Coordinates of C-alpha atoms and ligand atoms in Angstrom, one line a residue:
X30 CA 20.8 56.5 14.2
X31 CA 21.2 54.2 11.3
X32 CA 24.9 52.6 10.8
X33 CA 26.2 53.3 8.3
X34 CA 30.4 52.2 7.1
X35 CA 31.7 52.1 4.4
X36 CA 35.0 50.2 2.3
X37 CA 37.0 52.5 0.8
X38 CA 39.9 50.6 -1.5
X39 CA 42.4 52.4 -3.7
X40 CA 42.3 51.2 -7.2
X41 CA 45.8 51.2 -7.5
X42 CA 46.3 47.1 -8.1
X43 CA 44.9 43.9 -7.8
X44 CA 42.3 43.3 -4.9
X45 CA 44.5 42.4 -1.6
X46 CA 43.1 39.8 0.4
X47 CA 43.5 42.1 3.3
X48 CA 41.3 44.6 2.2
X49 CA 38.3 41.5 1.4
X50 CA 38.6 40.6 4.6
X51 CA 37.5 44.4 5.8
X52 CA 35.0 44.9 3.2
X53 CA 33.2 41.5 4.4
X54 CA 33.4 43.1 7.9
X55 CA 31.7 46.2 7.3
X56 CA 29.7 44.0 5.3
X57 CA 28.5 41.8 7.8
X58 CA 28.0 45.0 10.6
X59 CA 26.3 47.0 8.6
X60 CA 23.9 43.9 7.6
X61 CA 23.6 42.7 11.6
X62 CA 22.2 46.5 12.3
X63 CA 20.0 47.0 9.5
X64 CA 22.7 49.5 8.6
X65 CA 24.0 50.9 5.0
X66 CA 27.4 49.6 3.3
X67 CA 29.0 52.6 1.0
X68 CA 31.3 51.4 -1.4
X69 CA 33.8 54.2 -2.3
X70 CA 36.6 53.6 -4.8
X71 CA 39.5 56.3 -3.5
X72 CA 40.9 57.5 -6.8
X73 CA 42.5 60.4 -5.9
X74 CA 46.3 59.3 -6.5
X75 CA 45.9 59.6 -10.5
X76 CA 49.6 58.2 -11.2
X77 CA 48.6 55.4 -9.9
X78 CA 44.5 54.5 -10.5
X79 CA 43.6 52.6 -13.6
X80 CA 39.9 52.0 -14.2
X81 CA 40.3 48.4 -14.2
X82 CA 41.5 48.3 -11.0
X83 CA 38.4 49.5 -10.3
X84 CA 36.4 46.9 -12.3
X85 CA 38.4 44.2 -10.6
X86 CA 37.2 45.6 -7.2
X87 CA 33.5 45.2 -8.2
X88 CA 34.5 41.9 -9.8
X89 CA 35.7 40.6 -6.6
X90 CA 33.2 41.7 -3.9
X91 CA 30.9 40.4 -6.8
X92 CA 32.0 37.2 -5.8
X93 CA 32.7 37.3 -2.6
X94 CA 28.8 37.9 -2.3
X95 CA 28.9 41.9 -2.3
X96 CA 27.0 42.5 -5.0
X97 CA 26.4 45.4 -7.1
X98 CA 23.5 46.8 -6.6
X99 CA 22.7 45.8 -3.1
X100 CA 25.0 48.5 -1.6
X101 CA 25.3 52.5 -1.9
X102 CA 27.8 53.2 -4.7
X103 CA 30.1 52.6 -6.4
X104 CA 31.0 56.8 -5.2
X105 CA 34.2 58.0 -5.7
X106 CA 36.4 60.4 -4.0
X107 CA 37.6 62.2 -6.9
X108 CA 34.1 63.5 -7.4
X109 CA 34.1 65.3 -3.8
X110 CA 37.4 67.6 -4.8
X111 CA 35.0 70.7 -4.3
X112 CA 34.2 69.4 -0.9
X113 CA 37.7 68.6 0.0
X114 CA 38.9 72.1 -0.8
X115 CA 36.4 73.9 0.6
X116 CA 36.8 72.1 4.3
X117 CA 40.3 73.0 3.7
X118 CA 39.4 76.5 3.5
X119 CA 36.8 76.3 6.0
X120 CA 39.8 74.9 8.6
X121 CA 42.1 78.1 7.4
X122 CA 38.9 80.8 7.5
X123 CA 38.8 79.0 11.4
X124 CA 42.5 79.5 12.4
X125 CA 42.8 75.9 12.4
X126 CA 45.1 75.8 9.9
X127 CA 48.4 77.9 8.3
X128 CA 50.2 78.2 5.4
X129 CA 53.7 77.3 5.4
X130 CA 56.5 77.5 3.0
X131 CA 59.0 75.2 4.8
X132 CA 61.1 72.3 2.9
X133 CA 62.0 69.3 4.5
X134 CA 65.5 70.2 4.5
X135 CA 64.5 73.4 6.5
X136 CA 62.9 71.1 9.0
X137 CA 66.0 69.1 9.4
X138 CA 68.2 72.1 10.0
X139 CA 66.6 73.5 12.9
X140 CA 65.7 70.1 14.5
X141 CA 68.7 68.3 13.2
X142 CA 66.5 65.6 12.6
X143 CA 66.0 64.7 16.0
X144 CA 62.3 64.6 15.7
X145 CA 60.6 63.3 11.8
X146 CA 57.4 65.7 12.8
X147 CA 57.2 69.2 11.9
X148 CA 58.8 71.8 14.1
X149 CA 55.6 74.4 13.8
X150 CA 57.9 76.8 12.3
X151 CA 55.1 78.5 10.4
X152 CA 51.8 78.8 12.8
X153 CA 52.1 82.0 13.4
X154 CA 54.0 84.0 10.8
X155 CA 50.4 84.4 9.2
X156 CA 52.0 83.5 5.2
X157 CA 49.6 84.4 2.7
X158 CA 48.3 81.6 0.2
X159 CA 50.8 81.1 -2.6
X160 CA 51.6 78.5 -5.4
X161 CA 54.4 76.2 -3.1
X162 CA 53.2 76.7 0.4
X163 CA 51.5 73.8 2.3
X164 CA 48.7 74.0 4.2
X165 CA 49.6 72.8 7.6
X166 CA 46.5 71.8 10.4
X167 CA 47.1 73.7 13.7
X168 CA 47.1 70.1 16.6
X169 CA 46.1 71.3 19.9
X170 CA 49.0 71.6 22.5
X171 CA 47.8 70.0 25.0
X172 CA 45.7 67.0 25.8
X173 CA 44.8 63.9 24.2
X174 CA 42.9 62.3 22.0
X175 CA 40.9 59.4 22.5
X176 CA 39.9 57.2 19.7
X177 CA 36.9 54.3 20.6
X178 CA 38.2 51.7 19.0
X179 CA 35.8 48.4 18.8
X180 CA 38.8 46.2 18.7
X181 CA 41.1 47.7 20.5
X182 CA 39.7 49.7 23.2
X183 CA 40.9 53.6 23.4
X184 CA 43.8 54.2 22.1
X185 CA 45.1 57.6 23.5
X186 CA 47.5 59.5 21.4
X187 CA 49.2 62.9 23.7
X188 CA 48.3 65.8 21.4
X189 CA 51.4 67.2 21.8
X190 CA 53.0 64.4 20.2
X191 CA 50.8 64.9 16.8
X192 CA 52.7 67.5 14.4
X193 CA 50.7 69.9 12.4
X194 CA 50.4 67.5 9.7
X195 CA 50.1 68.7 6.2
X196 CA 46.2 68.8 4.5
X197 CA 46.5 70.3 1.4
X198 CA 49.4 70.1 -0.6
X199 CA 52.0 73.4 -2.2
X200 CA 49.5 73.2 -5.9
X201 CA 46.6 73.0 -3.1
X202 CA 45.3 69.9 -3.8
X203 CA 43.9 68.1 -0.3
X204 CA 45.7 65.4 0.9
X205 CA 44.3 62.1 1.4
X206 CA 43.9 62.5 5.4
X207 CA 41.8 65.2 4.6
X208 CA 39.8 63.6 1.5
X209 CA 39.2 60.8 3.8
X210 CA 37.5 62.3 6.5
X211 CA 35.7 65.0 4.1
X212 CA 34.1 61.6 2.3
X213 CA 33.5 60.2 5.6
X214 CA 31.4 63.1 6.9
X215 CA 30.0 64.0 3.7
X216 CA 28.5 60.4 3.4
X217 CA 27.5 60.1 6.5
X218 CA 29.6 57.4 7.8
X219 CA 29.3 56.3 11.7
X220 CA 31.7 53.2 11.6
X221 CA 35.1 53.0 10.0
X222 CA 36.1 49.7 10.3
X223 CA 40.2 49.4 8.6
X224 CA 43.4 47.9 8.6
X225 CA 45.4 48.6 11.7
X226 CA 48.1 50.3 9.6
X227 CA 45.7 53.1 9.3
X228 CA 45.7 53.9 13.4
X229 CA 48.5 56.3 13.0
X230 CA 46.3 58.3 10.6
X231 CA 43.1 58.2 13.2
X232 CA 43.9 60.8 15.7
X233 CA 45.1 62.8 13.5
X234 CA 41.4 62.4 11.7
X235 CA 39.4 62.7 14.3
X236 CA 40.6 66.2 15.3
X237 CA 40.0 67.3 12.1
X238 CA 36.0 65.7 12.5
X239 CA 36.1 67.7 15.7
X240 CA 37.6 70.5 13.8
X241 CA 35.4 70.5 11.0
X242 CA 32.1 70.3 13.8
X243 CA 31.4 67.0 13.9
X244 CA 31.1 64.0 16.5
X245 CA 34.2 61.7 15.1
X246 CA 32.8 58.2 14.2
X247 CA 33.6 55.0 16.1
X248 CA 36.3 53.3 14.5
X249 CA 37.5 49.5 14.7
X250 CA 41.1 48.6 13.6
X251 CA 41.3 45.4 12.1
X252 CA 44.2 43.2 12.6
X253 CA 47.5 43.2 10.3
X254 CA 47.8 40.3 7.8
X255 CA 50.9 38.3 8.2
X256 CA 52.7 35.6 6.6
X257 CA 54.5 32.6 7.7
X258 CA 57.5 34.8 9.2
X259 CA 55.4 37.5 10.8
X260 CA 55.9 40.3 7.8
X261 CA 53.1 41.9 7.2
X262 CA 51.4 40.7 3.6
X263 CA 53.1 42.2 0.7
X264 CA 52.2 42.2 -3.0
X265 CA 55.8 42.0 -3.7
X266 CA 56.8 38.9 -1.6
X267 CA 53.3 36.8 -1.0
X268 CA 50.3 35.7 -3.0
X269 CA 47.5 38.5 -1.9
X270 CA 45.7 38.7 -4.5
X271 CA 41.8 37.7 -4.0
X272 CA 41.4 37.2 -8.1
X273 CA 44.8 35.0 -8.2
X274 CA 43.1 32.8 -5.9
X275 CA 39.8 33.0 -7.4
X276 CA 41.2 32.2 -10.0
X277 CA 43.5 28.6 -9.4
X278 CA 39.9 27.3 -8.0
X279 CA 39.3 28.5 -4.3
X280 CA 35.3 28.8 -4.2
X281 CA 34.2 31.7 -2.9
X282 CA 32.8 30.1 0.3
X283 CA 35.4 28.6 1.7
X284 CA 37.8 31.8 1.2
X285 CA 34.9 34.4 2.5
X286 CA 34.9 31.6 5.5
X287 CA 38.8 31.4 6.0
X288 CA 38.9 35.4 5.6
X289 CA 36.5 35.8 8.1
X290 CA 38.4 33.7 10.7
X291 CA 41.9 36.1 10.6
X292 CA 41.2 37.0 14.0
X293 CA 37.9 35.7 14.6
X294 CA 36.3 32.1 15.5
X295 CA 32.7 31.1 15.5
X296 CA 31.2 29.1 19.0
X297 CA 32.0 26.0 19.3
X298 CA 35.8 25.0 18.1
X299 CA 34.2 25.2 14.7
X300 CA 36.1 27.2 12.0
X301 CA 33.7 25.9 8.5
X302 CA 30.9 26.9 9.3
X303 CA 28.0 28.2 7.0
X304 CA 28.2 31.8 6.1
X305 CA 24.6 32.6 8.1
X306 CA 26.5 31.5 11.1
X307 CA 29.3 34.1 10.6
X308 CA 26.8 36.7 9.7
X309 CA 24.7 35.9 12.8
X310 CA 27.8 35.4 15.0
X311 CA 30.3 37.6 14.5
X312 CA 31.5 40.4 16.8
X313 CA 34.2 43.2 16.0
X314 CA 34.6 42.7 19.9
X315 CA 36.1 39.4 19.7
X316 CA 38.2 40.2 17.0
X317 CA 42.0 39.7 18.3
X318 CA 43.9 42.4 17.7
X319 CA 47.1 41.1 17.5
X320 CA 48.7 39.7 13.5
X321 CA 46.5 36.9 11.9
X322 CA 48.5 34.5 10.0
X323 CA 47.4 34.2 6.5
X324 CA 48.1 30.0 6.1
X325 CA 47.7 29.3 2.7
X326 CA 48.3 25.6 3.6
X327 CA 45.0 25.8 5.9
X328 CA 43.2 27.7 3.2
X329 CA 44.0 25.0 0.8
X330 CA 42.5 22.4 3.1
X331 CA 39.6 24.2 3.6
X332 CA 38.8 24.5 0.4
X333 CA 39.2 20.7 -0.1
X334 CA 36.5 20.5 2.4
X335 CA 34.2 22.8 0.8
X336 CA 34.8 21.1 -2.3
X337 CA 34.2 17.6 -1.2
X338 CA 30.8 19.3 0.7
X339 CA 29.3 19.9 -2.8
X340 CA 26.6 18.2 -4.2
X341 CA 28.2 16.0 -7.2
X342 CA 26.1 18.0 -10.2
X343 CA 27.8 21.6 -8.6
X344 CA 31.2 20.4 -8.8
X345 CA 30.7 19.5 -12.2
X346 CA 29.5 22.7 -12.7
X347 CA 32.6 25.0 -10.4
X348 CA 35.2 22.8 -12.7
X349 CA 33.8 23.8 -16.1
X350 CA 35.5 27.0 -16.4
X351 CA 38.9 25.2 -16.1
X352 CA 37.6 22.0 -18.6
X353 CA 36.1 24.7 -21.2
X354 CA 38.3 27.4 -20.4
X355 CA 37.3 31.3 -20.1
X356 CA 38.5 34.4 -20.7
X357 CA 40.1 34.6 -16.7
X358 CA 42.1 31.3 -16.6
X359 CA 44.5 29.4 -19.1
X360 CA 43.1 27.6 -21.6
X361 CA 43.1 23.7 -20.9
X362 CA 45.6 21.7 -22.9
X363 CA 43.6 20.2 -25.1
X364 CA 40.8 20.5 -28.1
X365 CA 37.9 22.0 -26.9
X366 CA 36.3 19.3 -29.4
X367 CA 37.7 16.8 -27.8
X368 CA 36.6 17.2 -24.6
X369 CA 33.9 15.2 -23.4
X370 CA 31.4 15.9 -20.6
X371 CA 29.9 12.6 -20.6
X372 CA 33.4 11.3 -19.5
X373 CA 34.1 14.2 -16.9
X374 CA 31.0 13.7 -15.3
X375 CA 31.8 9.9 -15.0
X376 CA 35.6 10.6 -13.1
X377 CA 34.2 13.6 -11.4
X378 CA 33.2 12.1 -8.4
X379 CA 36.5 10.6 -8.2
X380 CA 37.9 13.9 -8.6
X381 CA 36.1 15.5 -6.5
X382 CA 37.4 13.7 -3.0
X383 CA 40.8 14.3 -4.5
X384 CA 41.3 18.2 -5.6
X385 CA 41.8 20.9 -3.2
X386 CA 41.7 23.9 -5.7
X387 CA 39.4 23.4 -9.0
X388 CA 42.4 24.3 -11.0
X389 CA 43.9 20.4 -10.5
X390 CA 41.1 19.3 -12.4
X391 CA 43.1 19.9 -15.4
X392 CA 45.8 17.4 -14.9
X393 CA 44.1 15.0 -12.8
X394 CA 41.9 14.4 -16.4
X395 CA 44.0 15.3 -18.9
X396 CA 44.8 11.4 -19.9
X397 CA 40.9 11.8 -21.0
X398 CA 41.1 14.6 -23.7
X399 CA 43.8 14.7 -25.0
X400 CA 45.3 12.5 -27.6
X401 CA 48.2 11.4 -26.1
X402 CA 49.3 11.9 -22.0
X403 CA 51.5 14.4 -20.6
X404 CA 54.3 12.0 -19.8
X405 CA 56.3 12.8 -16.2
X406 CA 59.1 11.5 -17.4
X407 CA 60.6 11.0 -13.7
X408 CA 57.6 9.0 -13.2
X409 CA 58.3 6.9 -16.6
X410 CA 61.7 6.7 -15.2
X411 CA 60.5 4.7 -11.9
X412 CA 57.4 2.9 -13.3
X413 CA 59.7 1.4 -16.2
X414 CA 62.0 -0.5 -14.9
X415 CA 63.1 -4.4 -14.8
X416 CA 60.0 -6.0 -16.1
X417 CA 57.8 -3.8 -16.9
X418 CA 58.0 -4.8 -20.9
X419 CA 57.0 -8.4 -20.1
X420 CA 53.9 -6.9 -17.4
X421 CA 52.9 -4.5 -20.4
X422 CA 53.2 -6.8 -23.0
X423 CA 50.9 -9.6 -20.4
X424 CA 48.6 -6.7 -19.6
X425 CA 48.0 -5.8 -23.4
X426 CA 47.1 -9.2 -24.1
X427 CA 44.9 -10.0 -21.3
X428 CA 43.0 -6.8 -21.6
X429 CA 42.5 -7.3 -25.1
X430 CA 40.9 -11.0 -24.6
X431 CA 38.6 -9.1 -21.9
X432 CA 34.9 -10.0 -22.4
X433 CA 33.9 -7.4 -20.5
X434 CA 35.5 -3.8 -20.3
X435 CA 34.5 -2.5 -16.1
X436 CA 36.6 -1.4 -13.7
X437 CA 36.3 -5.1 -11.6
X438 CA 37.3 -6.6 -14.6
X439 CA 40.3 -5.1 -15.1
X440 CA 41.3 -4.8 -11.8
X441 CA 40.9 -8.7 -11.6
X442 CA 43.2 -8.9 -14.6
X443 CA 45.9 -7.2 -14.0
X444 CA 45.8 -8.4 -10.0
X445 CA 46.6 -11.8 -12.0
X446 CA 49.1 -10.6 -14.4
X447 CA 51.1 -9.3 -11.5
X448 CA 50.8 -12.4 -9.4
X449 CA 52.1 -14.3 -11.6
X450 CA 55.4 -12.3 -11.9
X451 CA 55.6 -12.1 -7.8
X452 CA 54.3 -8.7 -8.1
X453 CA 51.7 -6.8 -5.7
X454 CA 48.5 -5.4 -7.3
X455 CA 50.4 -1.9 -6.5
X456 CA 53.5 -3.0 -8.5
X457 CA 51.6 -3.8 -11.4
X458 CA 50.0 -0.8 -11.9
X459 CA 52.4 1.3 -11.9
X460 CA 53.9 1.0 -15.2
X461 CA 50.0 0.7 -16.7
X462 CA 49.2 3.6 -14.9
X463 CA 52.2 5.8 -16.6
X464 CA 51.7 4.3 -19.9
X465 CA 48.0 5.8 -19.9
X466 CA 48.2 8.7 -17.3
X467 CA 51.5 9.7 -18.1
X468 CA 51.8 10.2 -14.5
X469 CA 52.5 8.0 -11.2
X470 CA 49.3 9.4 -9.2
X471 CA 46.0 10.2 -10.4
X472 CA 42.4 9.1 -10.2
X473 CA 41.8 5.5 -9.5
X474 CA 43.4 3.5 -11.9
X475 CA 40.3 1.2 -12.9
X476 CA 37.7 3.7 -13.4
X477 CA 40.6 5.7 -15.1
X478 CA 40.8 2.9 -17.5
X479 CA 37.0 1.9 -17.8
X480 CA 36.0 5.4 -19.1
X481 CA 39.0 5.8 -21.7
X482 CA 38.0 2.6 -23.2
X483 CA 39.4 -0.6 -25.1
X484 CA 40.3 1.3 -27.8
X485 CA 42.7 4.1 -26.2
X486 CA 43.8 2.2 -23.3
X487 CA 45.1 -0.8 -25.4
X488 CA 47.2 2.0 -27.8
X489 CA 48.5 3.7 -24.9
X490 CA 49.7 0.7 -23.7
X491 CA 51.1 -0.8 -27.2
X492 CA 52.6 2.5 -28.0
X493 CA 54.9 2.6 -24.1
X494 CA 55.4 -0.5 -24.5
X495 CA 57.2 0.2 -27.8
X496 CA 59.2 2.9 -26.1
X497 CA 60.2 0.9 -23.1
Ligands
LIG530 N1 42.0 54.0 0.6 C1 42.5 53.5 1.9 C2 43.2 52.2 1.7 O1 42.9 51.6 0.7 C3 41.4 53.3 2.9 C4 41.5 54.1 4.1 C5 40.3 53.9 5.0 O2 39.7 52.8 5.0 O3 40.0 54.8 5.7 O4 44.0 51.8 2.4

């Protein structure tokens, strides 16, 4: 039997990072097996799909390494309404499911709320189909249901504890437990691997695969996604969208390698490892099924990693999008005509062993392109204190007298200006370092200064010192 899975997102918002890590998981099972990967975009709930959502989900497996083309789809479930009504009528034709004209208030009378399920008021008063009347599914009485879980074992849920939950709605429309397992069986789908908040749903799903005559799939519930307190990941509260990162500069290695590890390690102590390691090592069986911590702080530092792991000309390359700007991410802050790859690509490697997303590029070479630095003016504050006139004013002349403008050389210099006011190489740059930078951290001073040149450095310098 071929496997075959499928990721099934709602296009109702950006792309959570949640649901990445489960489409790289069906990804990766369905590629270990020879298997098929279904994309299907669940569009049923029209208030809230828009067709860019929908986009942005292609855009994003796109770069997580998903790419069109490579898998079945993109199908989507509001094509299959035919099929979703007519297993709804197929259950009621079957006595496996009733009509019933209850309101929730109803319910609450007779139980006075002691229970939240439905009381099964309706199974046997036979009501007709009629505009307002749910369509209720008829749960066995007794015994249980047994769901193979990869993660997680068998969960067993008492049927008499699952209420005849609703599948089509009072206009008649199927409900999305229904469409769900329609799509499922329709496409064929052996695995479901998906979020753990969808466990609730699954026995009710797979008695209606049994229902509807067919051998329930296996199904694997991935672990919640929690933040620093334990609350499960909300779009309200913490950052979870994939293309918010994307877009401040994570590469897509690093978070397709941090996504994979909620939950999961590789052998070995390792967590970065290369993604043909995760694809040949990973196991839905070791996947922990207790809450993985989404650490931005650790994703951040892995990234760092990856970035410092690539080869100089390919960092260049990541950071132009932030240097040259695109439609996706701000504009930089200065001329586009003023910006000067000669220049990057002589700080980049600098750069590169400092920045952990590519975004920081921006300000860490600002001073280069544009015509006059962003000054921090706390950092002014501090840098110009007692002195610093008479060190600017030495520096400006001995920088001008230079025979030779190179890092060394200006290092030398201003290692001597500072001596000889009792001041510490460290000292002494400072207030150089926010007269040209603007700021009171950055690249390596030197360099910094060799590749602005005479020209620019020495009017910085004249022009702070004027303000000082
Ligand atoms: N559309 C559902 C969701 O986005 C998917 C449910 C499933 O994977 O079965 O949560």
């Amino acid at each position: 039997m071929t496997v075959r899975v499928r990721f099934a997102p709602s296009p109702t918002g950006m792309f959570h990072v949640g649901g990445a890590r489960s489409a790289l998981q069906n990804w990766i099972y369905a590629k270990q097996r020879g298997g098929d990967f279904v994309l299907r975009i669940e569009d049923t709930d029209a208030a809230r799909n828009r067709p860019e959502w929908t986009e942005g989900i292609l855009t994003a497996l796109d770069w997580l390494g998903i790419r069109r083309g490579t898998y079945e789809g993109p199908l989507f479930q509001s094509q299959y309404a035919a099929e979703h009504r007519k297993a709804a009528e197929q259950l009621l034709a079957m006595g496996r499911a009733y009509y019933c004209d209850c309101s929730r208030d109803d319910v609450v009378a007779r139980t006075g709320n002691k229970h939240t399920g439905y009381d099964g008021f309706c199974r046997d008063r036979g009501l007709a189909p009629a505009e307002g009347r749910a369509l209720r599914f008829r749960t066995p009485d007794e015994g249980a249901t047994v769901v193979v879980d990869l993660i997680r074992g068998e969960p067993t849920f008492e049927n008499a504890l699952i209420e005849d939950f609703v599948i089509a709605r009072g206009d008649g429309s199927p409900v999305f437990l229904l469409a769900n397992v329609v799509d499922d069986m329709t496409m064929g789908i052996t695995h479901v691997i998906r979020a753990e908040e969808h466990l609730p749903n699954t026995p009710k799903q797979q008695l209606l695969w049994q229902a509807l005559g067919h051998q329930p799939p296996v199904w694997a519930h991935v672990p919640v996604v929690v933040n620093e307190k334990r609350q499960k990941l909300s779009k309200r509260r913490d950052k979870v969208a994939l293309e918010q990162y994307r877009d401040e500069g994570y590469l897509a290695d690093a978070m397709r390698n941090y996504l994979m590890l909620l939950g999961w390690a590789p052998s070995g102590d390792r967590e970065i490892v290369p993604w043909s390691v995760v694809e040949q090592e990973f196991r839905l069986a070791d996947v922990n099924p207790s809450p993985a911590f989404f650490d931005e702080k650790k994703l951040r530092a892995f990234n760092g990693e990856y970035i410092r792991a690539l080869p100089p000309q390919e960092f260049v390359a990541a950071c132009e999008p932030w240097l040259t700007g695109t439609a996706m991410i701000p504009a930089p802050p200065w001329n586009p005509a003023d910006f000067r790859p000669a220049d990057f690509e002589a700080v980049a490697p600098l750069a590169q062993t400092r920045i952990a997303v590519l975004s920081e590029i921006v300000p860490a070479v600002d001073f280069l392109f544009l015509p006059e630095p962003v000054v921090d003016e706390a950092a002014w504050a501090k840098a110009m204190k007692e002195g610093a006139a008479e060190l600017l004013d030495a520096a400006i002349a001995a920088f001008g007298s230079l025979p030779e403008w190179s890092a060394e050389a200006l290092k030398t210099t201003l290692e001597q200006v500072g001596a000889e006011r009792g001041l510490k190489l460290g000292k002494a740059q400072a207030p150089v370092r926010v007269a040209v930078t603007g700021r009171s951290v950055g690249l390596p001073l030197f360099e910094s200064l060799e590749v602005l040149g005479r020209e620019r450095t020495l009017a910085r310098l004249v022009s702070a010192r004027a303000r000082v």
